Amino acid sequence: MAASLTGLLKPWTPRVLLVRWSRYNPYYLEPGPRKEVYHIPETELTPEQKEERELKSVRPIKAATNSVTSSVFNDPVLSKFVNMMMKDGDKIIAKGIITQTLENMKRKQVEKYHKAPEGKKAEIECNPYAIFHQALENCKPVIGLTSIQKGGKFYQVPIPLTDNRRRFLAMKWMITECRDNKHRRTLMYEKLSQELLAAFSKEGNVVKRKHELHKMAESNRAYAHYRWW
Amino acid sequence: MAASGGKTVGYFLWKFGNCCFNLNTNFLSPTPQVLSRQLCVSAVLHRKNLAAAGSEKFSEEFIKKQVEEFNIRKRHLANMMGEDPETFTQGDINRSIAYLFPSSLFDNKAKPLMKVRLPPGLLFLSHVSFQWGADRRPFHFLFYTGKQSYYSLMHDTFTKALAVEKHQDRLRGKDLFTQAAKQMISFLTFAISQGNDRLTQDQRLGATPILPCCVSRQHARFIQLMERLLSLPYCSVEEDFVQRYRRQLEIQSSKQQVQPLQYDQHGVAYSTGDARRKTATGTVLLRDSGSGSISINGTNYVHYFPVLQDRSVLGRFDMQCIVSGGGHSSQVGALRLSISRAMLSFLTEVQVETMRQAGLLTPDPRIKERKKPGQEGARRKFTWKKR
């Protein structure tokens, strides 16, 4: 057992090279989240959390990537968005665009705040991160469509989507919208901030696209039984 | 010449059936070495001989006889070499044979050797007793499944589970059944030893070396069955059986080597750490002075790493870092790991474990994927042309 364990801890290449593989042996576990989780004392843990902790104490853990930090400014959703926006591995530019977008959103909101009458001031959201998250939430579709072949024809069948898929679709639509449907002279961060603010108030092209998808799914309800999983 | 002569003789004699096999060995066996040479003259020939010889070659007595004869020959050889026959190991045998019969051949299988050679038709390990008797009927009822040890183990485990359930039913019949029965340690709880050292051990179902050909899927099935057994409330009845198949895994944090703090002439505690990430190497000297100044390769860290993502470090310690190789991202990764390692000597165990679980202490094994032939890069293929 000891011999096989040392083999599991080394950098590893799988015997059959699949498309998606990693240098970690599957024996390794993902690194833990934020610091707060570790500060919960033993007594307040649920049985699952206890089991998880014990499992983690026995198994080796993968290294944390460069983009994951334990600082308060680290946002996993935002990191994902930055990665999706990145082209050719140029994360500096992508991160720059996002920071400019957030700054731009903040400026616009603060301007609106100062111009608004007293009663309306409390309703205006100034935190750009909150706006970003809410906008993304508003863009997430609830139901999706997939192509299923039956009797020689392909039908668009409504299917439930996982959380990851929904988040991915929302981000993808946002980015493609900002890349395609803008005037030649507007910069990316400008267009992105406009779209995010629109999505925050449930207007704009991305939210329209989400509604269209829902309508299509509704109209194809008859084929829902084609799904076998 | 003698070898080739022996070979041709052997081949010639084989044509006349297996009775000549014994004749062959007696004819040309003045010394033990030559006998073993006959046995391994040609693998194909040897296999054919044994298949023709029949079942007496597979019996236990035959193997025992072979081993005894080998031991006698070994003692002869030891006497010849002037060494002590009692402490003559296989390594000594190999050296003696190489001395007596020097061979300039390259292939190891072609060189003379003296070893206990089991018939190659035998698939089992030598210490395992034989699966069938003199009447050629197998002893075990599951022999014809092909994996008799695995299936017999599964069978036994399930029998135990049924026995536990029966026991429970009996207790229920007598109204003595309680949910709060003495629970056996289920597979993921701690079994803390009395000493309070770091080597607390976690009991878990591990691989059993007893099963020789256990594949991972079978192993998973076995663990599933064991877990089912453990889920029954009165499984402590069969505790001995389960404990036989448990192996203890060490807690990973005990593997981390923590160097003690070193003190320099001013009494300031310092420690060093070094790490690598993807061809970048970093060394860090961490000083507990409280100013929080961080210098990398002589320059300030703000100037060295202009990207914000690279700068997420702490302020209590004074750091002097040297980093080289790779790109800015891998240098940062190397520095992070080396800082974590240097910090270990300043931290408590719980904090060290927290760091490990946050993934700060594992060296990142990811490297650049190699380019494959027939493709332009690691993944990118050449432009596809229809014709």
Coordinates of C-alpha atoms in Angstrom, one line a residue:
Chain A
M1 CA 0.0 0.0 0.0
A2 CA 2.8 2.4 0.8
A3 CA 4.4 1.6 -2.5
S4 CA 1.3 2.4 -4.5
L5 CA 0.7 5.6 -2.4
T6 CA 4.0 7.1 -3.4
G7 CA 3.1 6.4 -7.0
L8 CA -0.1 8.4 -6.6
L9 CA 1.6 11.5 -5.3
K10 CA 4.0 12.1 -8.2
P11 CA 3.2 14.2 -11.3
W12 CA 1.3 11.9 -13.6
T13 CA 0.4 11.4 -17.2
P14 CA -2.5 9.0 -17.8
R15 CA -1.9 5.9 -19.7
V16 CA -4.4 6.7 -22.4
L17 CA -4.1 10.4 -23.3
L18 CA -7.7 11.7 -23.4
V19 CA -8.6 15.1 -24.6
R20 CA -9.1 16.5 -21.1
W21 CA -6.4 15.3 -18.7
S22 CA -4.4 16.8 -16.0
R23 CA -1.0 16.2 -14.5
Y24 CA -2.5 15.4 -11.2
N25 CA -3.3 11.9 -10.3
P26 CA -7.1 11.6 -9.8
Y27 CA -6.3 10.7 -6.2
Y28 CA -5.8 14.5 -5.6
L29 CA -8.6 16.7 -4.3
E30 CA -9.5 20.2 -5.2
P31 CA -8.1 22.9 -2.9
G32 CA -10.4 24.4 -0.3
P33 CA -12.3 27.7 -0.5
R34 CA -11.9 30.7 1.7
K35 CA -10.4 31.1 5.1
E36 CA -13.8 31.3 6.9
V37 CA -14.6 27.7 6.3
Y38 CA -11.6 26.7 8.4
H39 CA -12.5 28.9 11.3
I40 CA -15.7 27.0 12.0
P41 CA -15.0 25.0 15.1
E42 CA -15.6 21.2 15.3
T43 CA -18.9 21.3 17.1
E44 CA -20.8 23.3 14.5
L45 CA -20.1 21.1 11.6
T46 CA -22.7 18.9 9.9
P47 CA -21.8 15.3 9.4
E48 CA -21.1 15.8 5.7
Q49 CA -18.7 18.6 6.5
K50 CA -17.0 16.5 9.1
E51 CA -16.6 13.7 6.6
E52 CA -15.3 16.1 4.0
R53 CA -12.7 17.4 6.4
E54 CA -11.5 14.0 7.3
L55 CA -11.2 13.0 3.7
K56 CA -9.2 16.1 3.0
S57 CA -6.9 15.5 5.8
V58 CA -5.9 12.1 4.4
R59 CA -5.8 12.9 0.7
P60 CA -3.2 15.1 -1.1
I61 CA -4.6 18.4 -2.4
K62 CA -3.9 20.1 -5.7
A63 CA -2.0 23.4 -5.8
A64 CA -4.0 26.6 -5.9
T65 CA -3.8 28.4 -9.3
N66 CA -2.4 31.9 -9.7
S67 CA -5.8 33.5 -10.1
V68 CA -7.2 32.1 -6.8
T69 CA -6.2 34.2 -3.8
S70 CA -7.6 34.4 -0.3
S71 CA -8.0 38.2 -0.4
V72 CA -11.4 39.8 -0.1
F73 CA -11.2 41.0 -3.7
N74 CA -11.1 37.6 -5.2
D75 CA -14.3 36.8 -7.0
P76 CA -14.6 33.3 -8.7
V77 CA -17.4 34.5 -11.0
L78 CA -15.5 37.5 -12.1
S79 CA -12.4 35.4 -12.6
K80 CA -14.4 33.1 -14.9
F81 CA -15.7 36.0 -16.8
V82 CA -12.2 37.4 -17.3
N83 CA -11.0 34.0 -18.5
M84 CA -13.8 33.8 -21.0
M85 CA -13.1 37.3 -22.3
M86 CA -9.4 36.5 -22.6
K87 CA -7.9 36.0 -26.1
D88 CA -4.7 34.1 -26.8
G89 CA -3.8 33.9 -23.2
D90 CA -3.6 37.6 -22.7
K91 CA -5.1 37.9 -19.2
I92 CA -3.6 41.3 -18.5
I93 CA -5.7 42.9 -21.3
A94 CA -8.8 41.1 -20.3
K95 CA -8.4 42.0 -16.7
G96 CA -7.8 45.6 -17.7
I97 CA -11.0 45.7 -19.7
I98 CA -13.0 44.4 -16.8
T99 CA -11.5 46.9 -14.3
Q100 CA -12.3 49.7 -16.7
T101 CA -15.8 48.4 -17.1
L102 CA -16.4 48.3 -13.4
E103 CA -15.0 51.8 -13.0
N104 CA -17.2 53.0 -15.8
M105 CA -20.3 51.5 -14.2
K106 CA -19.4 53.0 -10.9
R107 CA -19.0 56.4 -12.4
K108 CA -22.4 56.2 -14.3
Q109 CA -24.2 55.1 -11.2
V110 CA -22.7 57.7 -9.0
E111 CA -23.6 60.4 -11.5
K112 CA -27.2 59.1 -11.5
Y113 CA -27.1 59.0 -7.8
H114 CA -26.2 62.6 -7.5
K115 CA -28.8 63.7 -10.0
A116 CA -31.6 61.7 -8.5
P117 CA -34.2 63.2 -6.1
E118 CA -33.9 62.4 -2.4
G119 CA -36.5 59.7 -2.4
K120 CA -35.0 57.7 -5.2
K121 CA -31.4 57.8 -3.9
A122 CA -31.6 54.7 -1.8
E123 CA -32.7 52.6 -4.8
I124 CA -29.7 53.3 -7.0
E125 CA -27.1 50.5 -6.6
C126 CA -23.6 51.9 -6.7
N127 CA -21.5 48.8 -6.0
P128 CA -20.2 47.6 -9.4
Y129 CA -19.7 44.1 -8.2
A130 CA -23.3 43.8 -7.1
I131 CA -24.5 45.2 -10.4
F132 CA -22.3 42.7 -12.2
H133 CA -23.7 39.8 -10.3
Q134 CA -27.3 40.9 -10.5
A135 CA -27.0 41.5 -14.3
L136 CA -25.5 38.1 -14.8
E137 CA -28.4 36.6 -12.8
N138 CA -30.9 38.4 -14.9
C139 CA -29.3 37.0 -18.1
K140 CA -29.2 33.3 -17.0
P141 CA -31.7 31.2 -18.8
V142 CA -33.9 28.8 -16.8
I143 CA -34.4 26.2 -19.5
G144 CA -32.4 25.3 -22.5
L145 CA -32.9 23.6 -25.9
T146 CA -31.0 20.7 -27.3
S147 CA -31.1 18.9 -30.6
I148 CA -32.4 15.3 -30.4
Q149 CA -32.7 13.0 -33.3
K150 CA -35.9 11.0 -33.6
G151 CA -37.1 9.1 -36.7
G152 CA -34.6 10.7 -39.0
K153 CA -35.4 14.3 -38.0
F154 CA -33.8 16.6 -35.5
Y155 CA -36.1 18.3 -33.0
Q156 CA -35.3 21.1 -30.6
V157 CA -36.2 19.7 -27.2
P158 CA -36.4 21.7 -24.0
I159 CA -34.1 20.4 -21.3
P160 CA -33.2 21.5 -17.7
L161 CA -29.8 23.2 -17.4
T162 CA -27.1 22.8 -14.7
D163 CA -26.0 25.9 -12.8
N164 CA -22.6 25.9 -14.5
R165 CA -24.2 25.7 -17.9
R166 CA -26.5 28.6 -17.2
R167 CA -23.7 30.8 -15.9
F168 CA -21.7 29.9 -19.0
L169 CA -24.5 30.8 -21.4
A170 CA -25.1 34.1 -19.7
M171 CA -21.4 35.1 -19.8
K172 CA -21.1 33.9 -23.4
W173 CA -24.1 35.8 -24.6
M174 CA -22.8 38.9 -22.9
I175 CA -19.4 38.7 -24.4
T176 CA -20.6 37.9 -28.0
E177 CA -23.2 40.7 -27.8
C178 CA -20.5 43.2 -26.8
R179 CA -18.1 42.0 -29.5
D180 CA -20.6 41.9 -32.4
N181 CA -23.3 44.5 -32.0
K182 CA -21.3 47.6 -31.3
H183 CA -20.3 50.6 -33.3
R184 CA -16.8 50.5 -34.6
R185 CA -15.6 53.4 -32.5
T186 CA -17.0 52.3 -29.1
L187 CA -14.5 50.6 -26.9
M188 CA -15.2 47.2 -25.3
Y189 CA -15.4 48.4 -21.8
E190 CA -17.9 51.1 -22.8
K191 CA -20.2 48.7 -24.5
L192 CA -19.9 46.1 -21.8
S193 CA -20.8 48.6 -19.1
Q194 CA -23.8 49.7 -21.1
E195 CA -25.0 46.1 -21.5
L196 CA -24.4 45.2 -17.8
L197 CA -26.4 48.2 -16.7
A198 CA -29.2 47.4 -19.1
A199 CA -29.2 43.8 -17.9
F200 CA -29.3 45.0 -14.3
S201 CA -32.6 46.7 -15.1
K202 CA -33.8 43.8 -17.2
E203 CA -33.6 45.5 -20.6
G204 CA -31.1 45.1 -23.4
N205 CA -30.2 42.6 -26.0
V206 CA -28.9 39.9 -23.7
V207 CA -32.0 39.7 -21.6
K208 CA -34.1 39.7 -24.9
R209 CA -32.1 36.7 -26.1
K210 CA -32.8 34.9 -22.9
H211 CA -36.5 35.6 -23.3
E212 CA -36.5 34.3 -26.8
L213 CA -34.9 31.1 -25.7
H214 CA -37.6 30.7 -23.1
K215 CA -40.3 31.3 -25.7
M216 CA -38.8 28.7 -28.0
A217 CA -38.7 26.2 -25.2
E218 CA -42.3 27.0 -24.4
S219 CA -43.4 26.5 -28.0
N220 CA -41.5 23.2 -28.2
R221 CA -43.2 21.8 -25.1
A222 CA -44.7 19.0 -27.2
Y223 CA -41.3 17.4 -27.7
A224 CA -40.3 17.4 -24.1
H225 CA -41.0 13.7 -23.8
Y226 CA -38.3 13.0 -26.4
R227 CA -35.8 13.5 -23.6
W228 CA -34.8 10.2 -22.1
W229 CA -32.6 11.4 -19.3
Chain B
M1 CA 30.1 -26.2 -28.6
A2 CA 28.7 -28.3 -25.9
A3 CA 25.7 -26.0 -25.7
S4 CA 24.9 -26.2 -29.3
G5 CA 25.5 -29.9 -29.3
G6 CA 23.2 -30.2 -26.3
K7 CA 20.6 -28.1 -28.1
T8 CA 20.5 -30.2 -31.2
V9 CA 20.5 -33.4 -29.2
G10 CA 17.6 -32.1 -27.2
Y11 CA 15.7 -31.1 -30.3
F12 CA 16.4 -34.4 -31.9
L13 CA 15.4 -36.4 -28.9
W14 CA 12.2 -34.4 -28.4
K15 CA 10.8 -35.6 -31.6
F16 CA 10.6 -39.1 -30.1
G17 CA 8.2 -38.0 -27.4
N18 CA 8.3 -36.8 -23.8
C19 CA 10.0 -39.9 -22.4
C20 CA 13.2 -38.6 -23.9
F21 CA 13.0 -35.5 -21.8
N22 CA 14.3 -37.3 -18.7
L23 CA 16.9 -39.1 -20.8
N24 CA 18.1 -35.7 -22.0
T25 CA 18.6 -34.4 -18.6
N26 CA 20.5 -37.5 -17.4
F27 CA 22.6 -37.7 -20.5
L28 CA 24.1 -34.3 -20.2
S29 CA 24.1 -33.3 -16.6
P30 CA 27.5 -33.6 -15.1
T31 CA 27.2 -30.2 -13.4
P32 CA 24.2 -28.3 -12.0
Q33 CA 24.8 -25.3 -14.3
V34 CA 24.5 -27.3 -17.5
L35 CA 21.2 -28.8 -16.3
S36 CA 19.7 -25.4 -15.8
R37 CA 21.0 -24.4 -19.2
Q38 CA 19.1 -27.3 -20.8
L39 CA 16.0 -26.2 -19.1
C40 CA 16.1 -22.7 -20.6
V41 CA 17.6 -23.5 -24.0
S42 CA 14.5 -22.5 -25.9
A43 CA 11.4 -21.1 -24.4
V44 CA 9.1 -22.6 -27.0
L45 CA 10.7 -26.0 -26.7
H46 CA 10.4 -25.9 -23.0
R47 CA 6.7 -25.0 -23.1
K48 CA 6.0 -27.7 -25.6
N49 CA 7.8 -30.2 -23.5
L50 CA 5.9 -29.4 -20.4
A51 CA 2.5 -29.4 -22.2
A52 CA 3.3 -32.8 -23.5
A53 CA 4.6 -34.0 -20.1
G54 CA 1.2 -33.6 -18.6
S55 CA -0.1 -32.9 -15.2
E56 CA 2.8 -34.3 -13.1
K57 CA 4.8 -31.1 -14.0
F58 CA 2.1 -29.0 -12.2
S59 CA 2.0 -30.9 -9.0
E60 CA 3.2 -29.7 -5.7
E61 CA 5.6 -32.6 -5.3
F62 CA 7.3 -31.7 -8.5
I63 CA 7.9 -28.2 -7.4
K64 CA 9.2 -29.3 -4.1
K65 CA 11.5 -31.7 -5.7
Q66 CA 12.8 -28.9 -8.0
V67 CA 13.4 -26.7 -5.1
E68 CA 15.3 -29.4 -3.1
E69 CA 17.5 -30.2 -6.1
F70 CA 18.2 -26.6 -6.6
N71 CA 19.3 -26.2 -3.0
I72 CA 21.6 -29.2 -3.3
R73 CA 23.2 -27.7 -6.4
K74 CA 23.5 -24.4 -4.7
R75 CA 25.5 -26.0 -1.9
H76 CA 27.8 -27.7 -4.4
L77 CA 28.4 -24.4 -6.1
A78 CA 29.2 -22.8 -2.8
N79 CA 31.7 -25.5 -2.0
M80 CA 33.2 -25.1 -5.4
M81 CA 33.6 -21.3 -4.9
G82 CA 35.0 -21.9 -1.4
E83 CA 32.2 -20.0 0.3
D84 CA 29.9 -20.8 3.1
P85 CA 26.9 -23.0 1.8
E86 CA 24.6 -21.7 4.5
T87 CA 24.7 -18.1 3.6
F88 CA 24.9 -18.4 -0.2
T89 CA 22.3 -16.0 -1.7
Q90 CA 20.9 -15.7 -5.2
G91 CA 23.2 -12.7 -5.8
D92 CA 26.2 -14.8 -4.9
I93 CA 25.0 -17.6 -7.2
N94 CA 24.7 -15.1 -10.1
R95 CA 28.2 -13.8 -9.5
S96 CA 29.7 -17.2 -9.3
I97 CA 28.0 -18.3 -12.5
A98 CA 29.2 -15.1 -14.2
Y99 CA 32.7 -15.9 -13.0
L100 CA 32.8 -19.5 -14.0
F101 CA 31.0 -19.0 -17.3
P102 CA 31.9 -15.5 -18.6
S103 CA 29.7 -14.5 -21.5
S104 CA 30.0 -11.6 -23.8
L105 CA 26.4 -11.9 -25.0
F106 CA 24.2 -8.9 -24.6
D107 CA 20.8 -10.5 -24.1
N108 CA 20.4 -11.4 -20.5
K109 CA 18.2 -14.4 -21.3
A110 CA 21.0 -15.8 -23.5
K111 CA 23.6 -15.8 -20.6
P112 CA 23.9 -18.9 -18.4
L113 CA 22.0 -18.7 -15.2
M114 CA 21.1 -20.9 -12.3
K115 CA 17.7 -20.3 -10.7
V116 CA 14.7 -22.2 -9.5
R117 CA 12.6 -22.2 -12.7
L118 CA 9.0 -23.0 -12.4
P119 CA 7.4 -24.4 -15.5
P120 CA 6.2 -21.4 -17.6
G121 CA 2.8 -22.9 -17.9
L122 CA 2.3 -22.2 -14.2
L123 CA 0.4 -19.0 -13.7
F124 CA 0.3 -18.9 -9.9
L125 CA 2.7 -17.6 -7.4
S126 CA 5.0 -20.3 -6.0
H127 CA 3.8 -19.9 -2.4
V128 CA 0.2 -20.5 -3.3
S129 CA -0.8 -24.1 -3.0
F130 CA -2.2 -25.9 -6.0
Q131 CA -5.7 -25.5 -7.2
W132 CA -6.4 -29.1 -8.1
G133 CA -5.6 -32.5 -6.8
A134 CA -4.2 -35.7 -8.3
D135 CA -7.6 -36.5 -10.0
R136 CA -7.4 -33.1 -11.7
R137 CA -10.6 -31.8 -10.0
P138 CA -10.2 -28.4 -8.6
F139 CA -10.5 -28.0 -4.8
H140 CA -12.3 -24.7 -4.7
F141 CA -15.9 -24.5 -5.9
L142 CA -15.4 -21.2 -7.6
F143 CA -12.3 -22.3 -9.6
Y144 CA -14.1 -22.1 -12.9
T145 CA -15.0 -18.4 -12.5
G146 CA -11.4 -17.6 -13.2
K147 CA -11.0 -15.2 -10.3
Q148 CA -11.6 -17.6 -7.4
S149 CA -10.0 -15.5 -4.7
Y150 CA -12.0 -12.4 -5.6
Y151 CA -15.4 -14.2 -5.9
S152 CA -14.8 -16.2 -2.8
L153 CA -14.0 -13.0 -0.8
M154 CA -17.2 -11.4 -2.1
H155 CA -19.1 -14.5 -1.2
D156 CA -17.6 -14.5 2.3
T157 CA -18.4 -10.9 2.9
F158 CA -22.0 -11.3 1.8
T159 CA -22.3 -14.3 4.1
K160 CA -21.1 -12.2 7.0
A161 CA -23.6 -9.5 6.1
L162 CA -26.4 -12.1 6.1
A163 CA -25.2 -13.4 9.4
V164 CA -25.3 -9.9 10.9
E165 CA -28.9 -9.4 9.6
K166 CA -29.9 -12.8 11.0
H167 CA -28.4 -11.8 14.4
Q168 CA -30.4 -8.5 14.3
D169 CA -33.6 -10.4 13.5
R170 CA -33.0 -12.7 16.4
L171 CA -32.5 -9.7 18.7
R172 CA -35.6 -8.1 17.3
G173 CA -37.5 -11.2 18.1
K174 CA -36.4 -11.0 21.7
D175 CA -37.0 -7.2 21.8
L176 CA -33.4 -6.6 22.5
F177 CA -32.7 -4.6 19.4
T178 CA -31.4 -1.1 20.0
Q179 CA -30.3 1.4 17.4
A180 CA -27.6 2.6 19.8
A181 CA -25.6 -0.6 19.5
K182 CA -21.8 -0.3 19.6
Q183 CA -21.1 1.0 16.2
M184 CA -18.0 -0.1 14.5
I185 CA -15.7 2.5 13.3
S186 CA -17.1 3.4 10.0
F187 CA -14.8 4.0 7.2
L188 CA -14.1 7.7 7.6
T189 CA -13.8 8.4 11.3
F190 CA -10.7 9.1 13.2
A191 CA -9.1 6.5 15.4
I192 CA -6.9 8.8 17.5
S193 CA -4.0 7.1 19.2
Q194 CA -3.2 7.7 22.8
G195 CA -0.1 9.6 22.1
N196 CA -0.7 13.2 20.9
D197 CA 1.8 13.1 18.1
R198 CA 1.2 14.2 14.5
L199 CA 0.9 10.7 13.2
T200 CA -2.7 10.3 14.1
Q201 CA -3.9 7.6 11.7
D202 CA -7.1 7.4 9.8
Q203 CA -8.6 4.0 9.2
R204 CA -9.9 3.4 5.8
L205 CA -10.6 0.5 3.5
G206 CA -7.5 0.2 1.5
A207 CA -6.2 -2.2 -1.1
T208 CA -5.8 -5.8 0.0
P209 CA -2.5 -7.3 -1.2
I210 CA -4.1 -10.7 -0.6
L211 CA -6.0 -10.6 -3.9
P212 CA -3.4 -11.1 -6.6
C213 CA -5.3 -10.0 -9.7
C214 CA -7.7 -7.4 -8.3
V215 CA -8.6 -4.8 -10.8
S216 CA -9.8 -1.4 -9.7
R217 CA -13.5 -2.0 -10.7
Q218 CA -13.5 -5.2 -8.6
H219 CA -11.9 -3.3 -5.8
A220 CA -14.6 -0.7 -6.0
R221 CA -17.3 -3.4 -5.9
F222 CA -15.6 -4.9 -2.9
I223 CA -15.5 -1.6 -1.1
Q224 CA -19.2 -1.1 -1.9
L225 CA -20.1 -4.4 -0.4
M226 CA -18.0 -3.7 2.7
E227 CA -19.7 -0.4 3.2
R228 CA -23.0 -2.1 3.0
L229 CA -21.9 -4.4 5.7
L230 CA -20.7 -1.5 7.8
S231 CA -24.0 0.3 7.4
L232 CA -25.8 -2.4 9.5
P233 CA -26.1 -1.4 13.1
Y234 CA -24.7 -4.7 14.5
C235 CA -21.7 -4.9 12.3
S236 CA -19.4 -5.0 15.2
V237 CA -20.1 -8.7 15.4
E238 CA -18.0 -9.2 12.3
E239 CA -15.3 -6.7 13.2
D240 CA -12.4 -9.1 12.9
F241 CA -13.3 -9.9 9.4
V242 CA -13.4 -6.3 8.3
Q243 CA -10.3 -5.4 10.2
R244 CA -8.4 -7.9 8.1
Y245 CA -9.0 -5.8 5.0
R246 CA -8.3 -2.4 6.4
R247 CA -5.1 -0.5 5.9
Q248 CA -4.2 2.6 7.7
L249 CA -3.5 5.8 5.7
E250 CA -1.2 8.4 7.1
I251 CA -2.5 11.9 7.6
Q252 CA -0.9 14.0 4.9
S253 CA 0.2 16.8 7.0
S254 CA 2.6 14.6 8.8
K255 CA 4.5 14.3 5.6
Q256 CA 5.4 18.0 5.5
Q257 CA 8.9 18.6 6.8
V258 CA 9.0 21.8 8.9
Q259 CA 12.5 23.2 9.5
P260 CA 13.1 24.8 12.9
L261 CA 13.5 28.6 13.0
Q262 CA 16.9 29.9 12.6
Y263 CA 18.1 33.1 14.4
D264 CA 20.7 35.5 13.0
Q265 CA 23.1 37.7 15.0
H266 CA 20.5 40.3 15.9
G267 CA 18.2 37.7 17.3
V268 CA 15.7 38.1 14.5
A269 CA 14.0 34.8 13.5
Y270 CA 14.3 34.0 9.8
S271 CA 13.7 31.0 7.6
T272 CA 14.2 30.2 4.0
G273 CA 12.2 28.4 1.4
D274 CA 12.7 27.6 -2.2
A275 CA 10.4 26.3 -4.9
R276 CA 10.0 25.7 -8.6
R277 CA 7.1 26.2 -11.0
K278 CA 7.3 25.4 -14.7
T279 CA 11.1 26.3 -15.1
A280 CA 11.0 29.3 -12.8
T281 CA 12.9 28.9 -9.5
G282 CA 12.4 31.1 -6.5
T283 CA 14.2 31.4 -3.2
V284 CA 12.9 33.4 -0.3
L285 CA 14.4 34.6 2.9
L286 CA 11.7 35.4 5.4
R287 CA 12.5 37.7 8.4
D288 CA 10.2 38.3 11.3
S289 CA 11.1 42.0 11.6
G290 CA 7.6 43.5 11.2
S291 CA 8.3 46.1 8.5
G292 CA 6.8 44.3 5.6
S293 CA 9.3 45.4 3.0
I294 CA 9.5 42.9 0.1
S295 CA 12.4 43.0 -2.3
I296 CA 12.6 40.7 -5.3
N297 CA 16.0 40.4 -7.1
G298 CA 16.9 43.7 -5.5
T299 CA 14.0 45.7 -6.8
N300 CA 10.7 46.4 -5.0
Y301 CA 7.9 43.9 -5.7
V302 CA 5.6 46.6 -7.0
H303 CA 8.1 47.3 -9.7
Y304 CA 9.0 43.7 -10.4
F305 CA 5.4 42.5 -10.7
P306 CA 3.4 45.3 -12.3
V307 CA 0.4 43.1 -12.8
L308 CA -2.0 43.3 -9.8
Q309 CA -2.8 39.7 -10.0
D310 CA 0.8 38.8 -9.1
R311 CA 0.8 40.8 -5.9
S312 CA -1.3 39.2 -3.2
V313 CA 1.2 38.9 -0.3
L314 CA 1.3 39.7 3.4
G315 CA 2.8 42.6 5.3
R316 CA 4.2 41.3 8.6
F317 CA 7.3 39.7 7.3
D318 CA 10.3 41.1 5.6
M319 CA 11.2 39.2 2.5
Q320 CA 14.1 39.0 0.3
C321 CA 13.4 37.0 -2.8
I322 CA 15.5 35.8 -5.7
V323 CA 13.7 34.5 -8.7
S324 CA 14.8 33.5 -12.2
G325 CA 13.5 31.6 -15.2
G326 CA 10.0 31.2 -16.7
G327 CA 7.6 34.0 -17.2
H328 CA 6.0 36.4 -14.7
S329 CA 3.2 34.1 -13.8
S330 CA 5.3 31.1 -13.2
Q331 CA 7.8 33.2 -11.2
V332 CA 4.9 34.3 -9.0
G333 CA 3.8 30.7 -8.5
A334 CA 7.4 29.7 -7.6
L335 CA 7.6 32.6 -5.1
R336 CA 4.2 31.8 -3.6
L337 CA 5.2 28.2 -2.9
S338 CA 8.6 29.2 -1.5
I339 CA 7.0 31.8 0.8
S340 CA 4.5 29.2 2.0
R341 CA 7.3 26.8 2.7
A342 CA 9.4 29.4 4.5
M343 CA 6.4 30.4 6.6
L344 CA 5.8 26.9 7.9
S345 CA 8.3 27.2 10.6
F346 CA 6.5 30.3 11.9
L347 CA 3.0 28.7 12.0
T348 CA 1.1 26.3 14.2
E349 CA 0.0 22.8 13.1
V350 CA -3.6 23.9 12.5
Q351 CA -2.5 26.7 10.3
V352 CA -0.2 24.5 8.4
E353 CA -3.0 22.1 7.8
T354 CA -5.2 25.0 6.7
M355 CA -2.5 26.1 4.2
R356 CA -2.2 22.6 2.9
Q357 CA -6.0 22.3 2.3
A358 CA -6.0 25.7 0.6
G359 CA -3.5 24.2 -1.8
L360 CA -0.6 26.5 -1.0
L361 CA 1.9 23.7 -0.2
T362 CA 1.5 21.5 -3.2
P363 CA 4.1 22.0 -6.0
D364 CA 2.2 22.6 -9.2
P365 CA 3.0 19.7 -11.6
R366 CA 1.6 21.3 -14.7
I367 CA 4.1 21.8 -17.5
K368 CA 3.9 22.7 -21.1
E369 CA 2.2 19.9 -23.1
R370 CA 4.5 18.4 -25.6
K371 CA 4.1 18.8 -29.3
K372 CA 2.9 15.7 -31.1
P373 CA 4.1 14.5 -34.5
G374 CA 1.5 14.9 -37.2
Q375 CA 0.1 18.0 -35.5
E376 CA 1.3 21.6 -35.5
G377 CA 1.3 22.0 -31.8
A378 CA 0.2 20.1 -28.7
R379 CA -3.5 20.3 -29.8
R380 CA -3.7 22.2 -33.0
K381 CA -3.8 20.0 -36.1
F382 CA -2.6 21.0 -39.5
T383 CA -5.0 22.7 -41.8
W384 CA -7.4 20.1 -43.1
K385 CA -7.4 19.9 -46.9
K386 CA -10.1 18.0 -48.6
R387 CA -7.8 17.0 -51.5

